[in-house]
Every structure is written in structure tokens, then in C-alpha cells.
C-alpha positions as semicolon CSV with decimal commas, in nm:
position;residue;x (nm);y (nm);z (nm)
1;G;11,099;2,341;4,151
2;H;11,385;2,555;4,019
3;A;11,148;2,768;3,806
4;R;10,912;2,811;4,104
5;G;11,207;2,922;4,321
6;K;11,303;3,177;4,054
7;I;10,948;3,319;4,046
8;V;10,929;3,344;4,427
9;A;11,271;3,517;4,442
10;A;11,176;3,763;4,164
11;A;10,843;3,833;4,339
12;A;11,012;3,900;4,676
13;F;11,268;4,128;4,505
14;N;10,985;4,317;4,333
15;V;10,771;4,357;4,648
16;A;11,071;4,478;4,855
17;S;11,197;4,729;4,596
18;T;10,850;4,868;4,519
19;S;10,778;4,920;4,889
20;A;11,114;5,096;4,936
21;I;11,059;5,331;4,642
22;V;10,714;5,438;4,766
23;V;10,863;5,547;5,100
24;L;11,167;5,717;4,943
25;N;10,963;5,902;4,678
26;K;10,726;6,027;4,947
27;H;11,025;6,182;5,123
28;V;11,160;6,329;4,798
29;F;10,825;6,493;4,713
30;S;10,707;6,605;5,058
31;T;11,005;6,633;5,297
32;F;11,242;6,782;5,039
33;A;10,979;6,951;4,818
34;F;11,136;6,806;4,501
35;R;10,806;6,803;4,310
36;F;10,936;6,702;3,967
37;P;10,809;6,346;3,912
38;I;10,920;6,317;3,547
39;L;11,265;6,458;3,625
40;L;11,287;6,211;3,916
41;V;11,209;5,923;3,677
42;C;11,490;6,057;3,452
43;V;11,728;6,052;3,751
44;H;11,614;5,693;3,816
45;M;11,679;5,601;3,452
46;A;12,026;5,759;3,452
47;I;12,121;5,571;3,770
48;T;11,968;5,249;3,632
49;W;12,166;5,285;3,307
50;A;12,493;5,353;3,494
51;G;12,428;5,056;3,725
52;M;12,347;4,819;3,437
53;R;12,648;4,931;3,229
54;G;12,866;4,884;3,538
55;A;12,727;4,532;3,590
56;A;12,790;4,451;3,221
57;A;13,147;4,588;3,243
58;L;13,208;4,360;3,543
59;G;13,095;4,065;3,331
60;R;12,763;4,007;3,514
61;F;12,581;3,987;3,180
62;E;12,649;4,052;2,810
63;L;12,508;4,359;2,638
64;K;12,275;4,270;2,353
65;P;12,161;4,512;2,083
66;V;11,785;4,486;2,030
67;G;11,777;4,720;1,730
68;F;11,645;5,076;1,717
69;R;11,281;4,977;1,668
70;G;11,265;4,746;1,968
71;A;11,446;4,989;2,199
72;F;11,243;5,288;2,078
73;L;10,911;5,104;2,111
74;L;10,985;5,005;2,470
75;A;11,116;5,356;2,549
76;V;10,791;5,516;2,424
77;V;10,577;5,263;2,609
78;F;10,781;5,306;2,930
79;N;10,745;5,686;2,925
80;G;10,377;5,662;2,832
81;Y;10,326;5,429;3,129
82;N;10,508;5,667;3,366
83;L;10,336;5,982;3,245
84;S;9,987;5,825;3,245
85;S;10,027;5,683;3,598
86;L;10,151;6,023;3,727
87;A;9,860;6,204;3,563
88;N;9,623;5,941;3,705
89;L;9,759;5,994;4,058
90;R;9,750;6,372;4,013
91;L;9,401;6,411;3,863
92;N;9,205;6,141;4,044
93;S;9,088;6,064;4,394
94;V;9,268;5,775;4,568
95;G;8,959;5,560;4,506
96;I;8,971;5,597;4,128
97;Y;9,351;5,557;4,133
98;Q;9,315;5,225;4,319
99;L;9,036;5,113;4,088
100;T;9,261;5,182;3,788
101;K;9,535;4,963;3,933
102;I;9,280;4,684;3,992
103;L;9,159;4,693;3,629
104;I;9,509;4,632;3,487
105;A;9,495;4,251;3,548
106;P;9,166;4,204;3,353
107;A;9,301;4,443;3,084
108;V;9,614;4,227;3,045
109;M;9,398;3,912;3,010
110;V;9,170;4,070;2,749
111;T;9,460;4,224;2,550
112;E;9,665;3,903;2,545
113;F;9,360;3,713;2,422
114;A;9,265;3,976;2,160
115;L;9,617;4,020;2,018
116;F;9,782;3,683;2,071
117;R;9,485;3,447;2,129
118;K;9,636;3,360;2,468
119;S;9,348;3,221;2,671
120;T;9,319;3,148;3,043
121;S;9,115;2,876;3,218
122;A;8,780;2,952;3,380
123;T;8,940;2,900;3,724
124;V;9,208;3,161;3,655
125;K;8,937;3,406;3,539
126;A;8,738;3,334;3,858
127;A;9,048;3,377;4,077
128;V;9,130;3,714;3,917
129;A;8,765;3,827;3,949
130;I;8,752;3,731;4,322
131;M;9,085;3,906;4,382
132;C;8,982;4,225;4,199
133;A;8,649;4,239;4,387
134;G;8,835;4,192;4,716
135;V;9,090;4,465;4,645
136;A;8,810;4,699;4,536
137;A;8,616;4,637;4,860
138;A;8,931;4,684;5,070
139;T;9,077;4,995;4,904
140;V;8,817;5,186;4,704
141;T;8,629;5,428;4,929
142;D;8,586;5,764;4,758
143;V;8,497;5,737;4,392
144;Q;8,469;6,085;4,243
145;V;8,457;6,081;3,866
146;H;8,521;6,369;3,627
147;G;8,609;6,392;3,257
148;A;8,985;6,462;3,275
149;G;9,025;6,203;3,550
150;L;8,846;5,936;3,346
151;V;9,073;6,004;3,047
152;A;9,379;5,984;3,276
153;S;9,267;5,654;3,431
154;G;9,190;5,503;3,088
155;A;9,535;5,610;2,968
156;A;9,695;5,465;3,283
157;I;9,529;5,124;3,229
158;A;9,632;5,122;2,861
159;G;9,985;5,242;2,949
160;A;10,046;4,978;3,216
161;T;9,901;4,698;2,999
162;A;10,114;4,798;2,697
163;Y;10,428;4,826;2,916
164;Q;10,388;4,485;3,079
165;I;10,296;4,299;2,760
166;S;10,582;4,467;2,563
167;I;10,836;4,356;2,824
168;A;10,715;3,995;2,802
169;R;10,692;3,991;2,420
170;L;11,022;4,173;2,348
171;Q;11,221;3,946;2,583
172;K;11,086;3,645;2,389
173;H;11,125;3,811;2,048
174;F;11,490;3,911;2,093
175;H;11,580;3,611;2,314
176;A;11,708;3,879;2,549
177;S;11,739;3,857;2,926
178;S;11,564;4,112;3,148
179;N;11,901;4,290;3,202
180;Q;11,978;4,306;2,831
181;L;11,637;4,445;2,735
182;L;11,636;4,702;3,017
183;T;11,988;4,828;2,933
184;A;11,912;4,850;2,560
185;C;11,599;5,064;2,598
186;I;11,716;5,311;2,864
187;P;11,912;5,566;2,649
188;A;11,607;5,626;2,424
189;A;11,372;5,629;2,728
190;L;11,592;5,883;2,908
191;L;11,602;6,111;2,604
192;I;11,220;6,103;2,567
193;G;11,185;6,154;2,945
194;L;11,409;6,463;2,943
195;L;11,207;6,611;2,655
196;M;10,892;6,556;2,866
197;T;11,021;6,724;3,186
198;P;10,839;7,059;3,114
199;V;10,515;6,868;3,192
200;D;10,630;6,861;3,558
201;S;10,530;7,226;3,599
202;L;10,172;7,134;3,492
203;L;10,150;6,865;3,761
204;T;10,179;7,100;4,062
205;A;9,892;7,094;4,311
206;E;9,649;7,382;4,358
207;G;9,801;7,674;4,544
208;E;10,159;7,543;4,507
209;A;10,423;7,768;4,353
210;A;10,550;7,606;4,034
211;L;10,925;7,594;4,097
212;T;11,170;7,510;3,822
213;P;11,439;7,249;3,904
214;L;11,698;7,530;3,895
215;Q;11,503;7,733;4,154
216;W;11,478;7,421;4,369
217;W;11,855;7,368;4,341
218;R;11,912;7,724;4,470
219;S;11,653;7,692;4,750
220;E;11,706;7,578;5,108
221;H;11,553;7,239;5,018
222;A;11,860;7,125;4,820
223;T;12,050;6,989;5,121
224;P;12,303;6,701;5,113
225;Q;12,032;6,484;5,280
226;A;11,787;6,569;5,000
227;L;12,042;6,473;4,733
228;L;12,123;6,151;4,920
229;V;11,755;6,051;4,939
230;I;11,709;6,135;4,566
231;A;12,011;5,912;4,489
232;L;11,874;5,632;4,710
233;S;11,537;5,665;4,539
234;G;11,728;5,625;4,209
235;V;11,892;5,305;4,335
236;A;11,547;5,179;4,441
237;G;11,425;5,277;4,090
238;L;11,701;5,060;3,941
239;M;11,586;4,769;4,162
240;V;11,218;4,822;4,066
241;S;11,290;4,823;3,691
242;L;11,524;4,526;3,717
243;S;11,281;4,322;3,929
244;T;10,984;4,414;3,701
245;F;11,166;4,298;3,386
246;L;11,301;3,990;3,564
247;F;10,965;3,896;3,711
248;I;10,759;3,948;3,393
249;G;11,029;3,750;3,208
250;V;10,993;3,444;3,434
251;A;10,624;3,462;3,529
252;G;10,436;3,671;3,271
253;P;10,231;3,994;3,309
254;L;9,922;3,840;3,472
255;T;10,111;3,676;3,761
256;Y;10,300;4,006;3,800
257;N;9,965;4,180;3,864
258;V;9,850;3,916;4,110
259;V;10,170;3,965;4,314
260;G;10,108;4,340;4,295
261;H;9,790;4,279;4,495
262;I;9,986;4,083;4,759
263;K;10,163;4,419;4,817
264;T;9,824;4,588;4,874
265;V;9,725;4,322;5,128
266;T;10,063;4,355;5,305
267;V;10,045;4,736;5,323
268;L;9,687;4,740;5,459
269;T;9,744;4,456;5,707
270;S;10,072;4,598;5,839
271;G;9,906;4,941;5,874
272;W;9,637;4,777;6,087
273;I;9,872;4,559;6,298
274;I;10,171;4,796;6,338
275;F;10,017;5,145;6,324
276;G;9,670;5,063;6,455
277;D;9,498;5,190;6,137
278;Y;9,120;5,156;6,141
279;M;9,003;4,825;5,990
280;S;8,637;4,829;5,888
281;T;8,438;4,509;5,827
282;Q;8,426;4,591;5,455
283;K;8,805;4,629;5,442
284;L;8,860;4,302;5,631
285;V;8,616;4,107;5,410
286;G;8,782;4,264;5,104
287;L;9,127;4,155;5,221
288;L;9,005;3,799;5,287
289;F;8,852;3,783;4,937
290;T;9,176;3,919;4,787
291;L;9,377;3,649;4,967
292;K;9,128;3,383;4,853
293;G;9,168;3,496;4,490
294;I;9,551;3,506;4,519
295;I;9,568;3,158;4,677
296;L;9,328;3,013;4,416
297;Y;9,536;3,170;4,136
298;S;9,862;3,031;4,282
299;V;9,719;2,679;4,321
300;V;9,584;2,679;3,962
301;K;9,916;2,808;3,823
302;M;10,115;2,544;4,013
303;R;9,882;2,270;3,885
304;E;9,910;2,404;3,528
305;S;10,290;2,421;3,544
306;S;10,326;2,067;3,683
307;A;10,076;1,936;3,424
308;G;10,278;2,116;3,155
309;K;10,598;1,949;3,280
310;R;10,433;1,607;3,271
311;V;10,321;1,666;2,909
312;T;10,662;1,791;2,793
313;G;10,838;1,521;2,998
314;E;11,056;1,765;3,189
């Protein structure tokens, strides 16, 4: 019961922080014209590092060195994940972008089996398949494929899979908590991120003037409100990273993906109920299938965990 409570709390924390960051980042990019996604991730990392060091100084957790190799590996994977998902969003239609996110759960299952021989039951596979089909029906409308976009979406699936599996494996390998692992890898990740910031100028949309951060700072967009929202987005970034590490630590990468689809269902349903967004039959059927897959997955996981406890005599 205690472990289940932990998973539910970590999931709620993750859903809330991810929803907050989407709204805040939208404001940062559109309202305040701060179109430097990689630099924004660096701001997030700096705030996350300061927050985690502060928490450690207050005795909330102990710092734990994970060695240069572990920290550097996670830093590279983290930046690869960020850059590939930005390129995916930038180069692809929303349909392909959504499809990419859907394919991460099967990719995690295949990779964990191929590398670590970690298998899943037929029911879990069926639940994930039903859920993925449902999300695809509900969210994928325009599928326009082109070469660069396909490369970007392939990289985004590989990046997300590597990031999630590394978090799970490194926490186990170093016997480190989510806080310890996150704090240890940030300095290297921030350094790599800062070296990658020139890529921001390549990610501008057609017909947009490619501003440099310095030009933005001198422009009328750099108001106190803009800086406040950027800082708030950084705090939300801290919460997202912390909840991701925490959640994958207690529940594993596959469950993390399943909960990610609960967010999709929530966003689409609330858009329909609160804002009166159009709900087609296909979308509704897709959402019902997604929920069916999520519920089936949850039931199977609960059965497996209680069976596991009976075997180990917990």
C-alpha cells in the first residue's frame, strides 16, 4: 500500500508540473518572444541545480558523487533527449509529433527486453497496444512525412527511450535517490547545454527574424513580467525533472509512459468540457480506448505487485 501511495503521489506531481510547464513555456515563447528553447532549458537546469543544492544544504538529502562517467553519460543523454524533442516539434506536423510520443512506450519495452532481457506479460503488451492505438486515434490527425522530419522523430524516440532507461538503471547502479542522481548530473548537462545554445538560431520558424539572446535582452520584450515568467518556468522545470526522476525511480520507465498518456486524456477531455473544443467520434472512441488500455495496465500491475509481495513474503 505504501509503495502504491508513493507511485500515485509521484504521478500526480509529474502530471501537475508537466501541465504547468507547457503553459508557462507557451507564454515564454509566444507572449514574450523568447524563442531560445535550448537556452531556456539551460535556465531551467541552473535553477534546478540551485534548488537542489539549497535543499541539500538544508539537510533535505545527502549529496552523492556518482563519478564522472555516470554524470557525463546522463548529461549527454539528457541533452540529446531535449535537443531531439525540440527538433521533432520544430520539423514535424503535430500529428507526427504525437505519433512519436506514442511510440516511446513500445520502444522502452523493446529496448529493455533487448538489452536487459526484461520481459512483460502478454496482458501488459495488449494494454500498451490498446492504449497506443487509442491515443493515435484521438490525437493524430495530420500525418505529413518528409525526410528531415522522419530523422528527427526517430532521434526523438531514441533520445526519450535512452533518457528514461538511463535514469532507472543509474539510480539502481549507484544506489542513488532521484535527488542525488539529478543533482550529480546537472553541472555537466548545463555545460553541454550552453555549448549547444547556438543551435537555437537554427530553430527559428520561417519568416522570423533570428534574434540573439543579447538582442532580445535589449528589446522591448525583456520586461520584468517576462523575466518573472521565465523564472517561474525554471521552477516548473525543476519540478518536472525532480518528478520524472522520482517517478521513474519508484515505478519504472514503462509506467511513466502510461501516466504520460493520462495527461493526454486529461488535456483533450478538459478542452472539450471547459473550452467547448470539438470532439469528433474518432477522438471520443480513441479516448475511450486509451482509458481502457490505461485501466487494464493498472489492474495488471497491481496484480503483479501483490503477487510479487506474496512470493517474497512482504
